PDB file of C-alpha atoms in Angstrom:
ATOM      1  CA  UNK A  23      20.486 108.085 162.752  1.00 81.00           C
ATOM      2  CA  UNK A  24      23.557 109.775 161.373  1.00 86.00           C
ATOM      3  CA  UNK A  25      21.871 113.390 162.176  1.00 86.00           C
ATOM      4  CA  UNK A  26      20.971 111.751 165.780  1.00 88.00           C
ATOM      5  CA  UNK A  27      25.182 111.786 166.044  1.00 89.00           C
ATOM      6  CA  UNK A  28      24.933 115.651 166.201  1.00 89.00           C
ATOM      7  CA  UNK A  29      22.342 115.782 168.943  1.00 90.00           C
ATOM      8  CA  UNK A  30      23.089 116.236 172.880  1.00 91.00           C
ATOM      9  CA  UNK A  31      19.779 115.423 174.277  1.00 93.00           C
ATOM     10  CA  UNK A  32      20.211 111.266 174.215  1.00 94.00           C
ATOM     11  CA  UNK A  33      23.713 111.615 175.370  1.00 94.00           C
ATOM     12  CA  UNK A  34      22.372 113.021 178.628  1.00 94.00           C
ATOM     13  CA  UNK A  35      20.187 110.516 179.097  1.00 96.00           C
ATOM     14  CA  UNK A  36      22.962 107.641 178.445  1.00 95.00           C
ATOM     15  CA  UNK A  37      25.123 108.671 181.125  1.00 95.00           C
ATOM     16  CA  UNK A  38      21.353 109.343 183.460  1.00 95.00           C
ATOM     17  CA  UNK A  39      20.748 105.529 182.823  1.00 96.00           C
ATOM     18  CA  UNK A  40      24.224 104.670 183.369  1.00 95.00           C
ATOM     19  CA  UNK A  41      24.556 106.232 186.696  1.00 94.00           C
ATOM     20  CA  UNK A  42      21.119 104.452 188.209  1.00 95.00           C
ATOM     21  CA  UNK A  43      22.401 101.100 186.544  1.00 94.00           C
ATOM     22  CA  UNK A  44      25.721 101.309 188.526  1.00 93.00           C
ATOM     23  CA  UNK A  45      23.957 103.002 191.898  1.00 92.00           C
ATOM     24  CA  UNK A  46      20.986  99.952 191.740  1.00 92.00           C
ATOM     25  CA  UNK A  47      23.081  97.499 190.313  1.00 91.00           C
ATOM     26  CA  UNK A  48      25.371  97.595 193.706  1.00 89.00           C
ATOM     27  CA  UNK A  49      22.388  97.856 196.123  1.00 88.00           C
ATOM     28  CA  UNK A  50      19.238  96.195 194.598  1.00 88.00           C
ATOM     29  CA  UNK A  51      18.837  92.837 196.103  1.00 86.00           C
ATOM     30  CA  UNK A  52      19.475  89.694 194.087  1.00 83.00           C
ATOM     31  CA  UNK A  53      19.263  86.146 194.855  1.00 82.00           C
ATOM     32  CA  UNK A  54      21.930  84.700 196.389  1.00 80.00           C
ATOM     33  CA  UNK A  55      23.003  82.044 193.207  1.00 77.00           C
ATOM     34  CA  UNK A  56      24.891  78.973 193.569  1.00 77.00           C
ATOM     35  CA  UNK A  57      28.552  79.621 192.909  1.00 77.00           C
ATOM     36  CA  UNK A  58      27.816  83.144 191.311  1.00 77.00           C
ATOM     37  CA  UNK A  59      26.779  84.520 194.953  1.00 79.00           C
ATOM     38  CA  UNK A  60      26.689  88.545 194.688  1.00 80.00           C
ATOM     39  CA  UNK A  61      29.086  88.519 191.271  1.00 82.00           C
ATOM     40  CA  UNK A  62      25.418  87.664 189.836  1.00 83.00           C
ATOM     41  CA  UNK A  63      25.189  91.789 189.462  1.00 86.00           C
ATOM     42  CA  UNK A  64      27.619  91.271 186.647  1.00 86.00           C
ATOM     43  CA  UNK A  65      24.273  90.783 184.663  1.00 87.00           C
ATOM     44  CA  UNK A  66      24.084  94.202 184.436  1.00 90.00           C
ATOM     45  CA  UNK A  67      27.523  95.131 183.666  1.00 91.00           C
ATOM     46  CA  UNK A  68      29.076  92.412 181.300  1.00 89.00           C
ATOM     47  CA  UNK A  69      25.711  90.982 179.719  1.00 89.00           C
ATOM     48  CA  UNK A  70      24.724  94.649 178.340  1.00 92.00           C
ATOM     49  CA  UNK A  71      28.499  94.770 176.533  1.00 92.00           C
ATOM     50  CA  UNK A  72      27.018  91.739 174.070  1.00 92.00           C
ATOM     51  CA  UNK A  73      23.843  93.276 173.622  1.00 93.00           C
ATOM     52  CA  UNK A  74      25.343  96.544 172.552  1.00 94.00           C
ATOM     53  CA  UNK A  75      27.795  94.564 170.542  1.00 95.00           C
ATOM     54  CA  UNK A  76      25.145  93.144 168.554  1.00 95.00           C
ATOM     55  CA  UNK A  77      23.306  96.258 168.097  1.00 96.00           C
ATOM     56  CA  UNK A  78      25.981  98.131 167.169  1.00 97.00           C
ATOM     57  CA  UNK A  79      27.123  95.878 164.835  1.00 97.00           C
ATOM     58  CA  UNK A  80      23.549  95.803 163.298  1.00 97.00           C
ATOM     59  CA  UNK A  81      23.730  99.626 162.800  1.00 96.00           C
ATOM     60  CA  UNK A  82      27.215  98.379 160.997  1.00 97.00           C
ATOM     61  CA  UNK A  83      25.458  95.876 158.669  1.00 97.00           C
ATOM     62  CA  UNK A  84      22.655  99.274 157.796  1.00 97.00           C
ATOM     63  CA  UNK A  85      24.744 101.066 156.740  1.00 97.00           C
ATOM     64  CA  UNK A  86      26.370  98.870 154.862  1.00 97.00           C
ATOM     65  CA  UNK A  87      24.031  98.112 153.378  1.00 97.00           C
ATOM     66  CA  UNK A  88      22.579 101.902 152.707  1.00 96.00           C
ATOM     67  CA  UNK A  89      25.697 102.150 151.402  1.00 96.00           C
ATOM     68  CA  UNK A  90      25.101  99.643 148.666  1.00 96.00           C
ATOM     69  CA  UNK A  91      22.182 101.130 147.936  1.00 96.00           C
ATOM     70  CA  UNK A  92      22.976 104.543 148.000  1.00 94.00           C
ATOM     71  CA  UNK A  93      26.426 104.951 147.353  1.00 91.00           C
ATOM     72  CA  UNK A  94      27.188 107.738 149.366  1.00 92.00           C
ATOM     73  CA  UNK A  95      30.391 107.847 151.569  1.00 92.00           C
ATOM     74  CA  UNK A  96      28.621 109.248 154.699  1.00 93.00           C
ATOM     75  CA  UNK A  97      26.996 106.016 155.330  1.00 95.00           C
ATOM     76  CA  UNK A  98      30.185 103.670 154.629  1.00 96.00           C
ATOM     77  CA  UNK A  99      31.887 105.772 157.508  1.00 96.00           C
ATOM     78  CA  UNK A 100      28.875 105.159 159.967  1.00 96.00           C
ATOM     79  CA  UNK A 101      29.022 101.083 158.941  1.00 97.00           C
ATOM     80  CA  UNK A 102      32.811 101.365 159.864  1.00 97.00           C
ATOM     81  CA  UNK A 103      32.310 103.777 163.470  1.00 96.00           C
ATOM     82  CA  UNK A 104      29.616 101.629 164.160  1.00 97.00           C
ATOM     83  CA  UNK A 105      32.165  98.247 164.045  1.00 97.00           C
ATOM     84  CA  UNK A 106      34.690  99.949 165.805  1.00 96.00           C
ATOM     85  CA  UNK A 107      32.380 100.583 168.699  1.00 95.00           C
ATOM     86  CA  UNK A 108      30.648  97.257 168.165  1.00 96.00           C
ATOM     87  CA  UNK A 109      34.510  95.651 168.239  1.00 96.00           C
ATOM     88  CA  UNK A 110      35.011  97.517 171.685  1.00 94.00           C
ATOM     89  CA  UNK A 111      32.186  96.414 173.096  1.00 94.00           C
ATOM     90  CA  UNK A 112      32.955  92.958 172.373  1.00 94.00           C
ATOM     91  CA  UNK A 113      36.347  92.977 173.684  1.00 93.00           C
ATOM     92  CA  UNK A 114      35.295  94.617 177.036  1.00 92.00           C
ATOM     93  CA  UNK A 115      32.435  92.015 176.987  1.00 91.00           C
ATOM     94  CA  UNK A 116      35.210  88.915 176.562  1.00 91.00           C
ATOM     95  CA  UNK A 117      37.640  90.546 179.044  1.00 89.00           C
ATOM     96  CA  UNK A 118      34.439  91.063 181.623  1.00 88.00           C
ATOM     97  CA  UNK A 119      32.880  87.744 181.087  1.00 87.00           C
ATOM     98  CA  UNK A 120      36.960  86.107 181.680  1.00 86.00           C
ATOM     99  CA  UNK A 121      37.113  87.676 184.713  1.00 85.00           C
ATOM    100  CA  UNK A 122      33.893  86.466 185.667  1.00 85.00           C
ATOM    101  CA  UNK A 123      34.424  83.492 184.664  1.00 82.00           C
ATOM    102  CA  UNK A 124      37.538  82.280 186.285  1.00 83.00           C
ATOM    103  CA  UNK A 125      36.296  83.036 190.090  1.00 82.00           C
ATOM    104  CA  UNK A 126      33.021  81.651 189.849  1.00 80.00           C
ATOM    105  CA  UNK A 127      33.577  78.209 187.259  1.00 78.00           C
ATOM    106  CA  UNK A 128      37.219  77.833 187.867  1.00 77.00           C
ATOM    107  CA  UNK A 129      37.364  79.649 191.734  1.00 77.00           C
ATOM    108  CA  UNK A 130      39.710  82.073 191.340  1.00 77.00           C
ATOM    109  CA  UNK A 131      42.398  79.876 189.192  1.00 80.00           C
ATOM    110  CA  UNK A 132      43.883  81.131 186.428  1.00 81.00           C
ATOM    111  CA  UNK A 133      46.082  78.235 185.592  1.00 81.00           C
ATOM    112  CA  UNK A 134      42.687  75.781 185.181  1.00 78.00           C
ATOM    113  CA  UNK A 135      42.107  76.710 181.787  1.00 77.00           C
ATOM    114  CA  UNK A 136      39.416  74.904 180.788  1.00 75.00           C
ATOM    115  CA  UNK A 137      37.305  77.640 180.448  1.00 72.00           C
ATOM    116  CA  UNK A 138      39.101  78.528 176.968  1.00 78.00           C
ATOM    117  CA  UNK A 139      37.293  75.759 175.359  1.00 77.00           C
ATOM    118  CA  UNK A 140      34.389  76.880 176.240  1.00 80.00           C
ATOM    119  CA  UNK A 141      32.047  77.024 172.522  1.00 81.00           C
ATOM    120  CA  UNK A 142      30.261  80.857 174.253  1.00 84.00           C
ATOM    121  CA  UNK A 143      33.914  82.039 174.018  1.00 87.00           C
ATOM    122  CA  UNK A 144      34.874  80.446 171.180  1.00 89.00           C
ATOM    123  CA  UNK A 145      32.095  81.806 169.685  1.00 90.00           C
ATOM    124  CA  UNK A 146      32.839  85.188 170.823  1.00 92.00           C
ATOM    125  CA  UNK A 147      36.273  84.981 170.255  1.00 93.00           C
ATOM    126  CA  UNK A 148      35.339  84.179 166.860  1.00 94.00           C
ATOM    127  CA  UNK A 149      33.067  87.338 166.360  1.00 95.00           C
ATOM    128  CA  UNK A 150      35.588  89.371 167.436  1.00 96.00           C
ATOM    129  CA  UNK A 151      38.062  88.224 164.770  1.00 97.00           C
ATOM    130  CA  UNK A 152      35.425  88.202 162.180  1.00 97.00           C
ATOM    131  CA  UNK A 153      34.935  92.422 162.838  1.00 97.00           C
ATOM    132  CA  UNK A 154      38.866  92.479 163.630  1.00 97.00           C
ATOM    133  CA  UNK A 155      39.627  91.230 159.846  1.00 97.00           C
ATOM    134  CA  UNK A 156      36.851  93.633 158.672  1.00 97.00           C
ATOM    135  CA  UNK A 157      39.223  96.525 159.532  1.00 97.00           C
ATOM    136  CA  UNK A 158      42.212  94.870 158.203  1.00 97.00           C
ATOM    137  CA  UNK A 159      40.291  94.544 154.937  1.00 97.00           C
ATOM    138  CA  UNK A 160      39.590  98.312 155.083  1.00 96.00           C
ATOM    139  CA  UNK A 161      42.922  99.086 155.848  1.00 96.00           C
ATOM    140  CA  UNK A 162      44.319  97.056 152.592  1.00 96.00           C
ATOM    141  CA  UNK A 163      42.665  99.359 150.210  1.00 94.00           C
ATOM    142  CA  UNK A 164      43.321 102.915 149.547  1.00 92.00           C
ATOM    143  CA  UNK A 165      40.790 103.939 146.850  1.00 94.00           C
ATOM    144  CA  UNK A 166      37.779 104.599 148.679  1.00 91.00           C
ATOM    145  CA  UNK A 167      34.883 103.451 146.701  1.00 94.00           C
ATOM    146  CA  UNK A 168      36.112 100.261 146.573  1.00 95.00           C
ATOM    147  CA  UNK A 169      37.178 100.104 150.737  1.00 95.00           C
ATOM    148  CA  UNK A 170      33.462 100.909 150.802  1.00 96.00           C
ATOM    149  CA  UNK A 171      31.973  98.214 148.515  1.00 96.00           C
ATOM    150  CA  UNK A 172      34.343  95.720 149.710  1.00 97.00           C
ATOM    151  CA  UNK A 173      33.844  95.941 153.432  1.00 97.00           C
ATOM    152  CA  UNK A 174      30.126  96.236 153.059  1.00 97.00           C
ATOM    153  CA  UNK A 175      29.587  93.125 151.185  1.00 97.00           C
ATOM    154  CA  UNK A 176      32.084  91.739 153.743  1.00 97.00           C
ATOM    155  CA  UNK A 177      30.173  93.509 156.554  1.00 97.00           C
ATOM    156  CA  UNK A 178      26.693  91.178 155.092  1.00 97.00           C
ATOM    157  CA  UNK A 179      28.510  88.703 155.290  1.00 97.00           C
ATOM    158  CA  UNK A 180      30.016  88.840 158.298  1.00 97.00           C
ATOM    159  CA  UNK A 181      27.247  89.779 160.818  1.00 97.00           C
ATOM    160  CA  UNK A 182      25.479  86.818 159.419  1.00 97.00           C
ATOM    161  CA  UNK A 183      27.919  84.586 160.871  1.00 96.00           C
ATOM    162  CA  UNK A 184      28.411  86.682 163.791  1.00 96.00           C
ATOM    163  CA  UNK A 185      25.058  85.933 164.901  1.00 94.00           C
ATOM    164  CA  UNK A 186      25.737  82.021 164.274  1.00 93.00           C
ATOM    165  CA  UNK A 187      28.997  81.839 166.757  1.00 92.00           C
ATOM    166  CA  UNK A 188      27.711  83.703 169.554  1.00 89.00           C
ATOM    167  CA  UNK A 189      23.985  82.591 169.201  1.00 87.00           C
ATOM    168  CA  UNK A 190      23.633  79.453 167.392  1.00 86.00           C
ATOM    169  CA  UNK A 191      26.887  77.709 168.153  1.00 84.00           C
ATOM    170  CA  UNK A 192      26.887  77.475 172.164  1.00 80.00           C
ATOM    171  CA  UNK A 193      23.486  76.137 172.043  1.00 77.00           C
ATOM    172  CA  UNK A 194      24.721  73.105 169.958  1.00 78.00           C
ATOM    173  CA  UNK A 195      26.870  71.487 172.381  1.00 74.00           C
ATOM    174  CA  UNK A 196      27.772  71.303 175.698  1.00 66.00           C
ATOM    175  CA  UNK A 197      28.743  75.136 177.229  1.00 61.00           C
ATOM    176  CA  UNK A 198      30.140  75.844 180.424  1.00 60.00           C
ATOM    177  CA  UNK A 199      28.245  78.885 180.158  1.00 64.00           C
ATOM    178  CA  UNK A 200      25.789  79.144 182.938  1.00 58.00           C
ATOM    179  CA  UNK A 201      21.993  78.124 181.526  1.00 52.00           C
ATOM    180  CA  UNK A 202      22.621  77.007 177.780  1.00 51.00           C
ATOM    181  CA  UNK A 203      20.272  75.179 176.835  1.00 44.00           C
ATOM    182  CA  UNK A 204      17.926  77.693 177.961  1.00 41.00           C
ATOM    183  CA  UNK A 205      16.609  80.855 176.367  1.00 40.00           C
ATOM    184  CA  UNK A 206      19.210  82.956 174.283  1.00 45.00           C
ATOM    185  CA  UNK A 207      20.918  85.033 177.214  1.00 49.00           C
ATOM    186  CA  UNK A 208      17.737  84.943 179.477  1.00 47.00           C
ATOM    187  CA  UNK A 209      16.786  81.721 180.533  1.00 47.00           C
ATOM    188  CA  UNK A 210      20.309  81.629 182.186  1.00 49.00           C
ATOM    189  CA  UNK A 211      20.129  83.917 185.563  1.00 54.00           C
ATOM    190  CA  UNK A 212      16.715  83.925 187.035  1.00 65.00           C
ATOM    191  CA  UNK A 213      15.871  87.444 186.245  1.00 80.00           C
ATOM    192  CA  UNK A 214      14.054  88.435 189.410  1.00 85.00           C
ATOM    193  CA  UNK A 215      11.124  91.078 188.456  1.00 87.00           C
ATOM    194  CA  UNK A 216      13.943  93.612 190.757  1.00 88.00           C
ATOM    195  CA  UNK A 217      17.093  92.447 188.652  1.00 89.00           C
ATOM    196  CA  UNK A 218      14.451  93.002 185.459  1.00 90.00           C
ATOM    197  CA  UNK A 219      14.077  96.479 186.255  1.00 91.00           C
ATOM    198  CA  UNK A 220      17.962  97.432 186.239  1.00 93.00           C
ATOM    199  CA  UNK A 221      18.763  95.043 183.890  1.00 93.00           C
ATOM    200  CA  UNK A 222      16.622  96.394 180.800  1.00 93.00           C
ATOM    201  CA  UNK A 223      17.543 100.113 181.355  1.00 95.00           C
ATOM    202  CA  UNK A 224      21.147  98.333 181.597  1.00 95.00           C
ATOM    203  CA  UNK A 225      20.999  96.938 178.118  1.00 94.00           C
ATOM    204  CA  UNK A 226      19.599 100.189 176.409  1.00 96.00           C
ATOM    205  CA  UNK A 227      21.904 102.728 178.780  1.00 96.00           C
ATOM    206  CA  UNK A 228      25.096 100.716 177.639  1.00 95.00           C
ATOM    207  CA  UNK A 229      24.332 100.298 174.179  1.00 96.00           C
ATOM    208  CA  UNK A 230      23.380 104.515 173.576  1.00 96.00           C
ATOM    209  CA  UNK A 231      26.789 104.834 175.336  1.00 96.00           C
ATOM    210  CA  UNK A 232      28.019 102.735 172.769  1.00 95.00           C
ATOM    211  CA  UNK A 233      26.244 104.699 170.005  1.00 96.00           C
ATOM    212  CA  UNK A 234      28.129 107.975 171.643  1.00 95.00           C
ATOM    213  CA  UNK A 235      31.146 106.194 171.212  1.00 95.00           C
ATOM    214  CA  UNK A 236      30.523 105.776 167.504  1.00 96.00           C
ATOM    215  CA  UNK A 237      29.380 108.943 167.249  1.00 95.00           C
ATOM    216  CA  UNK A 238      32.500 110.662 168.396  1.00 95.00           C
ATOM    217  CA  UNK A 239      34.283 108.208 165.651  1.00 94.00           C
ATOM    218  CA  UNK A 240      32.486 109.072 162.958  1.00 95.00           C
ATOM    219  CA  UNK A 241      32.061 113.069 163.686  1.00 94.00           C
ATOM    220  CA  UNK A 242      36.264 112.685 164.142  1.00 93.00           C
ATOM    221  CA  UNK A 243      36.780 111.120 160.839  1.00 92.00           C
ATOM    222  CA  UNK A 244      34.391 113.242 158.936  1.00 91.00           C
ATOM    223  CA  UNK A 245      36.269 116.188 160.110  1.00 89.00           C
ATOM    224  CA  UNK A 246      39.083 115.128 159.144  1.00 87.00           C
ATOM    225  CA  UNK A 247      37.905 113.914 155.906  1.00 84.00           C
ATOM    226  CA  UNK A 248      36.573 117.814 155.154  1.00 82.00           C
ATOM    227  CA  UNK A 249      40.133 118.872 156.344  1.00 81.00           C
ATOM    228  CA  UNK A 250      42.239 116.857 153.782  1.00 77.00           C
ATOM    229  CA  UNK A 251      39.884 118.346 151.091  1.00 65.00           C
TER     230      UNK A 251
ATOM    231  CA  UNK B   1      33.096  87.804 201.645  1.00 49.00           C
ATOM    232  CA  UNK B   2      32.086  88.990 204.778  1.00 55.00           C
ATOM    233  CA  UNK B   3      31.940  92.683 205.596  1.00 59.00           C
ATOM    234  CA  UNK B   4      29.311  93.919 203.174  1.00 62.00           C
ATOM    235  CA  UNK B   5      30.143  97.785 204.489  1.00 66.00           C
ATOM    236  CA  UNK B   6      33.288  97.187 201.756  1.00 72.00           C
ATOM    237  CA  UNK B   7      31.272  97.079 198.804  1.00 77.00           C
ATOM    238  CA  UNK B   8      30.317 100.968 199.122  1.00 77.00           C
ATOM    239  CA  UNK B   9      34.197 101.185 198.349  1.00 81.00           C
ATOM    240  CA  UNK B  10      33.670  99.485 195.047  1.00 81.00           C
ATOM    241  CA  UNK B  11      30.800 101.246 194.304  1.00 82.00           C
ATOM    242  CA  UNK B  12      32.413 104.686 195.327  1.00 84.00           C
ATOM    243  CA  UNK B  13      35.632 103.633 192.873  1.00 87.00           C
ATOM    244  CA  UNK B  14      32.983 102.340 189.892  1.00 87.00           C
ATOM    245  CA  UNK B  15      31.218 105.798 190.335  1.00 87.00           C
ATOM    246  CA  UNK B  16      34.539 108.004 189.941  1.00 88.00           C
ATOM    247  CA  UNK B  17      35.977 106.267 187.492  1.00 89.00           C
ATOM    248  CA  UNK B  18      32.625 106.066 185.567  1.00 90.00           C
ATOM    249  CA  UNK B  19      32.136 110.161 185.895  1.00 90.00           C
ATOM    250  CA  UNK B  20      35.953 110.886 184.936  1.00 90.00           C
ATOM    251  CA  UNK B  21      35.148 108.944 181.902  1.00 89.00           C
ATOM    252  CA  UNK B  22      31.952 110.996 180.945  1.00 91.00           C
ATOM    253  CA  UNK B  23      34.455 114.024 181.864  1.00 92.00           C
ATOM    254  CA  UNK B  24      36.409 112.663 179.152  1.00 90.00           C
ATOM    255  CA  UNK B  25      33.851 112.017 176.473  1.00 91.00           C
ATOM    256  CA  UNK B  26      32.155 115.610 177.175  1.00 91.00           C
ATOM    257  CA  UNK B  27      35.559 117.386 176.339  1.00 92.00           C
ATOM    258  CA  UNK B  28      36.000 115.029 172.995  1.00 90.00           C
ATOM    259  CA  UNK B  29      32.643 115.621 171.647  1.00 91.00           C
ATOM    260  CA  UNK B  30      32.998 119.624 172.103  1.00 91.00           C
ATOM    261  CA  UNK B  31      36.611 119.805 171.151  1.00 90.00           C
ATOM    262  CA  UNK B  32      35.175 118.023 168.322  1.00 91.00           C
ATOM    263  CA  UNK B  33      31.828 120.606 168.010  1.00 91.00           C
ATOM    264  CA  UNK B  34      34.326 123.107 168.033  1.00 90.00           C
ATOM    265  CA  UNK B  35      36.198 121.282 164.990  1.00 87.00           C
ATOM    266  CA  UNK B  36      33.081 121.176 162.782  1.00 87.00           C
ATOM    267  CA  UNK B  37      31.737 124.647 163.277  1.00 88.00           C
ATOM    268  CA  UNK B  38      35.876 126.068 161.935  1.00 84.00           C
ATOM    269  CA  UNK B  39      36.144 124.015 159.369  1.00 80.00           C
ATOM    270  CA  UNK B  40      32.164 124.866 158.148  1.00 75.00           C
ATOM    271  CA  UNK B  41      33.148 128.674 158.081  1.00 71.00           C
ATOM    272  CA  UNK B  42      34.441 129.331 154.716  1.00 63.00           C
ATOM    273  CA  UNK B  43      30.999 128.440 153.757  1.00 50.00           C
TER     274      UNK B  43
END
């Protein structure tokens, strides 16, 4: 996937899908939802940020593992360009789903804050700290074989419980977070065959933009890696 | 929210800021092209 980085053709295509995502994502019709009203085209916008955060952060856990296995340095600075565009992802994903949040649940108001609580965000909140000590870890060692065997064990690790506190957690208790209880992200709009068809190419267009992004991360540090040498 | 002509505003706003930001990651990922192929030279 590394040699994919070099390649222009799929980058074309992300921002292709991107652009009819956005243009059908504003006009398609969708069903008019209790309390979520037209704000229910944020499927295609804020849902698509977790998916690419978890595939991203899958790609992470490859190569850290091909790393392991392998040994070479290449694939312990796609694992780490992979996080940091998994990390993004997330953040833009909590920030979006806030937002979202507060003027549908709480109607607008900011200072009912009961939405914090909330075990999806926790959850979330928790991933994102997980990936955010990841890079802390990194930056606490200098020689670079051992950055690289450290973080990828911690990478295994890691994902793992990712997975738990944004999948497994919610589902346990009570969530303010519309439909849990129901299928794993699905079962909680009614995906209308319409919203089905911009919603898919959503997920995929999103995540290759996030592979782009950790593209351009990885190309930048290997440069400068070769430059130093 | 009445008015539905409005939302053609957010979608014209989503759409520019959405193409400045491909602008953006086009001139990264040639300035960095252009990075690669100088420092592959003394090959």
């Amino acid at each position: 996937m590394v040699s994919l980085f070099y390649k222009s053709w799929w980058k074309y295509l992300t921002m292709a899908i991107i652009f009819f995502v956005i243009v059908a994502g504003f006009t398609v019709t969708v069903p008019d939802l209790f309390l979520l009203h037209e704000s229910i085209r944020n499927t295609f916008f804020h849902i698509p940020m977790w998916f690419g955060m978890v595939l991203l952060l899958l790609g992470s856990l490859v190569y850290s593992i091909r790393y392991l296995l392998r040994g070479r340095g290449q694939d312990d600075l796609a694992a780490a360009s992979f996080a940091h565009a998994g990390l993004l992802m997330g953040f833009l994903g909590l920030a979006t789903g806030t937002i979202w949040g507060v003027y549908t649940w709480a109607d607008g108001n900011w200072s009912n804050t009961g939405w914090i609580t909330d075990p999806k965000i926790l959850g979330a909140s928790l991933g994102i700290l997980i990936y955010l000590a990841y890079f802390v870890l990194r930056g606490s060692m200098t020689n670079t074989d051992q950055r690289a065997r450290v973080s990828a064990i911690y990478s295994i690790f890691g994902y793992a419980m990712f997975i738990v506190f944004i999948f497994v957690m919610p589902r346990l208790t009570d969530s303010l977070h519309p439909g849990n209880g129901g299928n794993p992200g699905f079962g909680e709009y009614d995906l209308t065959p319409t919203m089905r068809m911009v919603f898919y190419p959503a997920v995929i267009g999103w995540a290759m933009l996030g592979m782009w992004l950790a593209s351009l991360r990885f190309r930048t540090m290997r440069v400068q890696e070769e430059t130093h040498e | 929210m009445e008015g539905d002509g409005k939302i053609y505003v957010v979608f014209a706003v989503v759409i520019i800021i959405v193409i400045g930001l491909f602008l953006y990651l086009f001139a990264v990922d040639r300035k960095i092209s252009k990075f690669e192929r100088k420092s592959k030279k003394p090959d």
